[in-house]
Structures are given as structure tokens and as C-alpha cells.
CSV table of C-alpha atoms in Angstrom, one decimal:
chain,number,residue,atom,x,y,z
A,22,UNK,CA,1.7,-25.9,21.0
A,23,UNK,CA,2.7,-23.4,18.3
A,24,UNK,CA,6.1,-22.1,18.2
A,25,UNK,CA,7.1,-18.9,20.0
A,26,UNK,CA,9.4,-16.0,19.8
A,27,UNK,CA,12.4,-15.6,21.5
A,28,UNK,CA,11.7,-14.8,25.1
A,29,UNK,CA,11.7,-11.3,26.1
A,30,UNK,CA,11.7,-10.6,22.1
A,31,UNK,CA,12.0,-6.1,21.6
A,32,UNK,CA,13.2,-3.7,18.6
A,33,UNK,CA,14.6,-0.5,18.2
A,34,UNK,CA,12.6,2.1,15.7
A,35,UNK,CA,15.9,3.5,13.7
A,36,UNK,CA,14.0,6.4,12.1
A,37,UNK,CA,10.7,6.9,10.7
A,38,UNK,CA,9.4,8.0,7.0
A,39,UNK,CA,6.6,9.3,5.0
A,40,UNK,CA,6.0,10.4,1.6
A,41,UNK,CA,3.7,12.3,-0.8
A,42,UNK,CA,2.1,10.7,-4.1
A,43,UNK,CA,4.2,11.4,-6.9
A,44,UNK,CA,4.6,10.1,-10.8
A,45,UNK,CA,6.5,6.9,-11.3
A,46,UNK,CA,7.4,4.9,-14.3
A,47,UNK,CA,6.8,1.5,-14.8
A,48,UNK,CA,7.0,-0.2,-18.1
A,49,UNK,CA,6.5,2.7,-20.1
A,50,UNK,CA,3.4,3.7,-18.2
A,51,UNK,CA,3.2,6.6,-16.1
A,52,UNK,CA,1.4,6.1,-12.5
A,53,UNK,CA,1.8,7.3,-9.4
A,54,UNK,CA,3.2,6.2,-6.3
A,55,UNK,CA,4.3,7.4,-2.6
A,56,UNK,CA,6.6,4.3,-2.6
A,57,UNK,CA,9.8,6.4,-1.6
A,58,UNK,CA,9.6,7.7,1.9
A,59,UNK,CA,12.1,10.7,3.7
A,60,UNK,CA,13.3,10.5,6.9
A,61,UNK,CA,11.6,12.8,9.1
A,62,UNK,CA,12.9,14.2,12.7
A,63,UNK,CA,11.4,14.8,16.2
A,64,UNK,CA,8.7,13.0,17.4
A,65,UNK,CA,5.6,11.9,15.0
A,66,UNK,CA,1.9,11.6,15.6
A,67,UNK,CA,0.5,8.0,14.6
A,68,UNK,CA,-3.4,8.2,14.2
A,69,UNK,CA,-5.4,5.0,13.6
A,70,UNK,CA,-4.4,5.4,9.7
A,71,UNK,CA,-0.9,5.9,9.6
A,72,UNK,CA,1.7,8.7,10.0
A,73,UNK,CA,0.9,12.1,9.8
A,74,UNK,CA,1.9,13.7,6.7
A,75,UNK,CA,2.1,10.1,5.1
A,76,UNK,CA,0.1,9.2,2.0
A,77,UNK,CA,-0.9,6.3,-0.3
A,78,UNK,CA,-1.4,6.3,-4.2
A,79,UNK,CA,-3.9,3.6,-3.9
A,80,UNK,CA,-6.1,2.5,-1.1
A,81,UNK,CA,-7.1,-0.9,-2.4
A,82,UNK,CA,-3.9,-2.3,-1.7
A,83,UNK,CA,-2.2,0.5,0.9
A,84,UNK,CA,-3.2,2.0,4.0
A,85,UNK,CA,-6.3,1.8,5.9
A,86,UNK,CA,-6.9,0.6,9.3
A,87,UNK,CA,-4.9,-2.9,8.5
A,88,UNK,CA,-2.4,-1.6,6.7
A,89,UNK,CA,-1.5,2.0,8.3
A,90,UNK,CA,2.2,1.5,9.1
A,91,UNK,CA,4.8,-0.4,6.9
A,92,UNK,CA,8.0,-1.4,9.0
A,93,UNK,CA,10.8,-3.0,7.3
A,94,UNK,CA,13.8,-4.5,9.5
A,95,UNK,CA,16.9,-2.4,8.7
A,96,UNK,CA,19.3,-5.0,8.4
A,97,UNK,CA,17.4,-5.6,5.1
A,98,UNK,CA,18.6,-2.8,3.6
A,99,UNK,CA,22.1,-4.1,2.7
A,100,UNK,CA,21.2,-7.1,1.3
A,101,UNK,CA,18.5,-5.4,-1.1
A,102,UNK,CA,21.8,-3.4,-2.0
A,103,UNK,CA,23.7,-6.3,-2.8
A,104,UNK,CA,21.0,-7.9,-5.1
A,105,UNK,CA,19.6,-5.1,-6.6
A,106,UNK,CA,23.4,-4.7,-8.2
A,107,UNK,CA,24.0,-8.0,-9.4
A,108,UNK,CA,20.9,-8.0,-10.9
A,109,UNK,CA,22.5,-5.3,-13.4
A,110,UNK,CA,20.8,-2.0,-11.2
A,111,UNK,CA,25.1,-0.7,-11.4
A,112,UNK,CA,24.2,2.7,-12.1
A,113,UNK,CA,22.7,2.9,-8.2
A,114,UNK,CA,26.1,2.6,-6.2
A,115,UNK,CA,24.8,4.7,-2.9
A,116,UNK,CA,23.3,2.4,0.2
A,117,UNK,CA,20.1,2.5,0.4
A,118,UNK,CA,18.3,4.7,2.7
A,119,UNK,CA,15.8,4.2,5.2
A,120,UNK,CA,12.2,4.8,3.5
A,121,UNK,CA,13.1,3.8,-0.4
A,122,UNK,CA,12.1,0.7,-0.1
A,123,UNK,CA,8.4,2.6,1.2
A,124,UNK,CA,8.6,1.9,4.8
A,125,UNK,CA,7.2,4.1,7.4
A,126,UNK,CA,9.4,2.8,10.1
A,127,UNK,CA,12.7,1.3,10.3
A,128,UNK,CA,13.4,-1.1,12.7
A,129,UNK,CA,16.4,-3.4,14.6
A,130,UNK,CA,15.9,-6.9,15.7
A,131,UNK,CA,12.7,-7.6,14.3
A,132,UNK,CA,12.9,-9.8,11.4
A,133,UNK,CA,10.0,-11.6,9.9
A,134,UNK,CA,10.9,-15.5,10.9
A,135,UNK,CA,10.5,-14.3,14.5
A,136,UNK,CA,7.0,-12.3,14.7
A,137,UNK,CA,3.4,-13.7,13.8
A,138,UNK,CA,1.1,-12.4,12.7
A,139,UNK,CA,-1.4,-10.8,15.6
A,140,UNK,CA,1.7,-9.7,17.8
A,141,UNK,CA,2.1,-6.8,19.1
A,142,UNK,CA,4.7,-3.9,19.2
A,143,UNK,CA,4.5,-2.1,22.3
A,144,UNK,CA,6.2,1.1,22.7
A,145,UNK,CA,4.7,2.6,25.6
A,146,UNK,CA,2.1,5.4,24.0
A,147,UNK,CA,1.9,3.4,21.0
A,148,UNK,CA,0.9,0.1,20.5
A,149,UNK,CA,0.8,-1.4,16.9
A,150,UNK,CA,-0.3,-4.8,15.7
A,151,UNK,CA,1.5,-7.2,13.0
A,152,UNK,CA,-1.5,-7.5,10.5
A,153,UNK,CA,0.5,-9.0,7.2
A,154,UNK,CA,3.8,-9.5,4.9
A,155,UNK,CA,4.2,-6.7,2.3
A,156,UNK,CA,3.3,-8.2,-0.9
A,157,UNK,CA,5.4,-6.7,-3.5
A,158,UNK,CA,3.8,-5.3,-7.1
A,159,UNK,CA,5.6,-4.0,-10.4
A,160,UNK,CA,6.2,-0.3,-8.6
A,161,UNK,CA,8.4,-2.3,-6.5
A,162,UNK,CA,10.5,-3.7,-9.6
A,163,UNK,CA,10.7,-0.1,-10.8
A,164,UNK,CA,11.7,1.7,-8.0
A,165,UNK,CA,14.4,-1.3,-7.3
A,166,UNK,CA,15.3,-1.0,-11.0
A,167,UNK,CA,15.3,-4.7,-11.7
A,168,UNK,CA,12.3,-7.2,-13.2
A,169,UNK,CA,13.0,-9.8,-10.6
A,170,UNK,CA,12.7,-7.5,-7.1
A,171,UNK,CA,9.2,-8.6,-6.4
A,172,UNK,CA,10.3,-12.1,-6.7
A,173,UNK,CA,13.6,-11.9,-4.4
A,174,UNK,CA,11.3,-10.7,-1.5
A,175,UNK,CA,9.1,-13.5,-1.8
A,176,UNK,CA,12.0,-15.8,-2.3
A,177,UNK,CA,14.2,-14.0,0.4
A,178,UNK,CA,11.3,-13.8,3.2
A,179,UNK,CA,12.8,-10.2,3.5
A,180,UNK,CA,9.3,-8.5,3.3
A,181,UNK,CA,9.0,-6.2,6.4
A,182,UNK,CA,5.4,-6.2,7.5
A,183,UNK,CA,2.1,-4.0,8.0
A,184,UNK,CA,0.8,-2.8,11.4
A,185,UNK,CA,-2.3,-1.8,12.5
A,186,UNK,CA,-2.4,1.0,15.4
A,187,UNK,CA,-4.3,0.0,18.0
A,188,UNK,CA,-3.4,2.1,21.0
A,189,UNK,CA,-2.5,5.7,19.0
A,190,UNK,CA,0.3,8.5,20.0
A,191,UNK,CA,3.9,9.5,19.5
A,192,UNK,CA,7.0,7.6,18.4
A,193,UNK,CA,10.3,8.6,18.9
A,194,UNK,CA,13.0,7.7,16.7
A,195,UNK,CA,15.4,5.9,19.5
A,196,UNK,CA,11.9,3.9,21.0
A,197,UNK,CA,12.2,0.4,22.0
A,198,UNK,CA,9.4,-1.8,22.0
A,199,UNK,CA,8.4,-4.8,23.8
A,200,UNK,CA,6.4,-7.8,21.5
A,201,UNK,CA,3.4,-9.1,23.0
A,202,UNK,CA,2.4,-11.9,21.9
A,203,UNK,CA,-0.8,-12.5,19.9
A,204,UNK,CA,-2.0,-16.6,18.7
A,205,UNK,CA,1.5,-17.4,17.7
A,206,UNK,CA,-0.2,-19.7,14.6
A,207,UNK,CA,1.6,-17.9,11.5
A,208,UNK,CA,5.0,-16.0,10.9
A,209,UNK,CA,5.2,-13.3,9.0
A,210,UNK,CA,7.8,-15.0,6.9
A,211,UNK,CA,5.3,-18.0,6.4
A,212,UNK,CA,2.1,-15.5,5.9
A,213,UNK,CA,4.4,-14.0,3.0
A,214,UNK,CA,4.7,-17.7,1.4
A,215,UNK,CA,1.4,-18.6,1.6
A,216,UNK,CA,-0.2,-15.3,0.0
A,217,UNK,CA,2.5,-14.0,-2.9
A,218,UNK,CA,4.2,-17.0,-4.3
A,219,UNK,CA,1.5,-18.4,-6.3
A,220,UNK,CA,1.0,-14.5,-7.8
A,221,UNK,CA,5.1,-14.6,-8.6
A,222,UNK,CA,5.5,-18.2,-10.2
């Protein structure tokens, strides 16, 4: 019998985020990314590919109907803090804020060693599906402002996850949700494991 989450498992959405494509730097090359997400206010419309007003740089790796919402648990936030200073980053001595890590929502009392994947996040109107770990990439290390960042999520398990929107509507920053269980075969913190370490060794 595969293990299961605490009974009666929920979360708080903190706030939500979005973002526009914009240049970013990374090794001397310039791309562009919508990595760095602001805190928006009053209720949002979530559509099968995301949040309004959100965008992507590139669609092979974000977005789409798997991958529409990022959520991040916000009790990461200090701990990416933390490292991202002893790793040399001193020149970045303000807490992080909810979105620069690129999440569309940020949530309490979800962390990844207690959701698998195929669960679901009911909130009422909306109903979103765990679909996958974030896999970091070298925008990540850029915006964090340290070569090792990608390889401290992996490490860390401290990943957030994607969601896909099956039941679309309004969130509410403030909006509790419910998880429903889905197969119960793989965490998210294991899913992580099994499909970045052996791109970070």
C-alpha cells in the first residue's frame, strides 16, 4: 500500500504572481526570461494555461497544459536566502520576495515530501493537479546569482511543483485548499530525484 499524506492534508495560497518576458543574462549571453514574477492583488482568472497576464520565454520547457501554474511552498523562501548568501550572492541582503524565484503561487503547508504526483489542490472554483518537480536550468543560477543554485534544489528537495488546471476559475489570495488524493505512487520530492540529478552530477 503506497504511502499517504497526512490525513486531512490543506494549504494556504499566500499571494499569487505573474510576469512578462524580459532580457536576462546568463554567462555572458543575453536571453530572455519571465523567471521573476510580481505580486499581483484582487482576485485572478486561471484558464487551462496559466494565469492571466502570465507569460513564458520558452514553451518547450514552461507552460502548457502540464505545466500552467508553478507553486513554490513559502517557507522555502528563507532558506534560499540563507544559501544563496553563503554561496558569496552578499551583495543581495533583502528577503526574498514571493515570485523571484518564478512562481505563480505561493503557498503554506505544502511541501514537496508530502504531495505526489497526480494529487489534487482543491480550492473550491479551482481545482489544480500536481503534474511535476521544477527542474532547475542555468537562468535559475543567474537570477539566484550563484553557479551551484540549480544543484541546491535538487540536493535540498526544495523544488515547488507544476500544476495542471483541471477545473478553471478564480483564486483568491487567502484560499485554502483541500488535497485530494491522486495514485499516491511518487512524491514530488522523489519525482525531483529521479528526473534532475543525473542532468546536475
Amino acid at each position: 500500500m503506497p504511502p499517504s499524506s497526512p490525513p486531512g492534508l490543506s494549504g494556504t495560497l499566500l499571494a499569487f504572481q505573474t510576469g512578462r518576458v524580459r532580457p536576462l543574462m546568463v554567462g555572458g549571453r543575453k536571453l530572455v526570461s519571465a523567471i521573476g514574477k510580481t505580486t499581483v492583488s484582487g482576485p485572478i482568472q486561471v484558464g487551462i494555461l496559466g494565469l492571466a497576464g502570465d507569460e513564458q520565454a520558452d514553451l518547450s520547457v514552461h507552460g502548457g497544459l502540464s505545466k500552467a501554474v508553478y507553486a513554490l511552498p513559502s517557507e522555502h523562501l528563507a532558506w534560499w536566502q540563507a544559501q544563496r548568501q553563503s554561496r558569496g550572492a552578499t551583495m543581495f541582503e533583502e528577503a526574498l520576495a514571493p515570485g523571484y524565484l518564478g512562481e505563480n503561487l505561493s503557498l503554506q503547508g505544502l511541501l514537496e515530501h508530502e504531495l505526489f504526483i497526480g494529487d489534487r489542490l482543491d480550492f473550491g472554483e479551482v481545482v489544480l493537479r500536481v503534474t511535476q518537480p521544477r527542474e532547475p536550468c542555468g537562468k535559475f543560477n543567474a537570477v539566484m546569482g550563484y553557479a551551484q543554485a540549480a544543484k541546491d534544489m535538487v540536493q535540498s528537495g526544495r523544488s515547488g511543483f507544476y500544476l495542471a488546471v483541471e477545473q478553471a476559475g478564480f483564486l483568491q489570495a487567502g484560499a485554502r485548499c483541500q488535497v485530494l488524493p491522486g495514485s499516491r505512487s511518487t512524491r514530488v520530492s522523489e519525482a525531483l530525484q529521479l528526473k534532475a540529478w543525473k542532468h546536475l552530477r
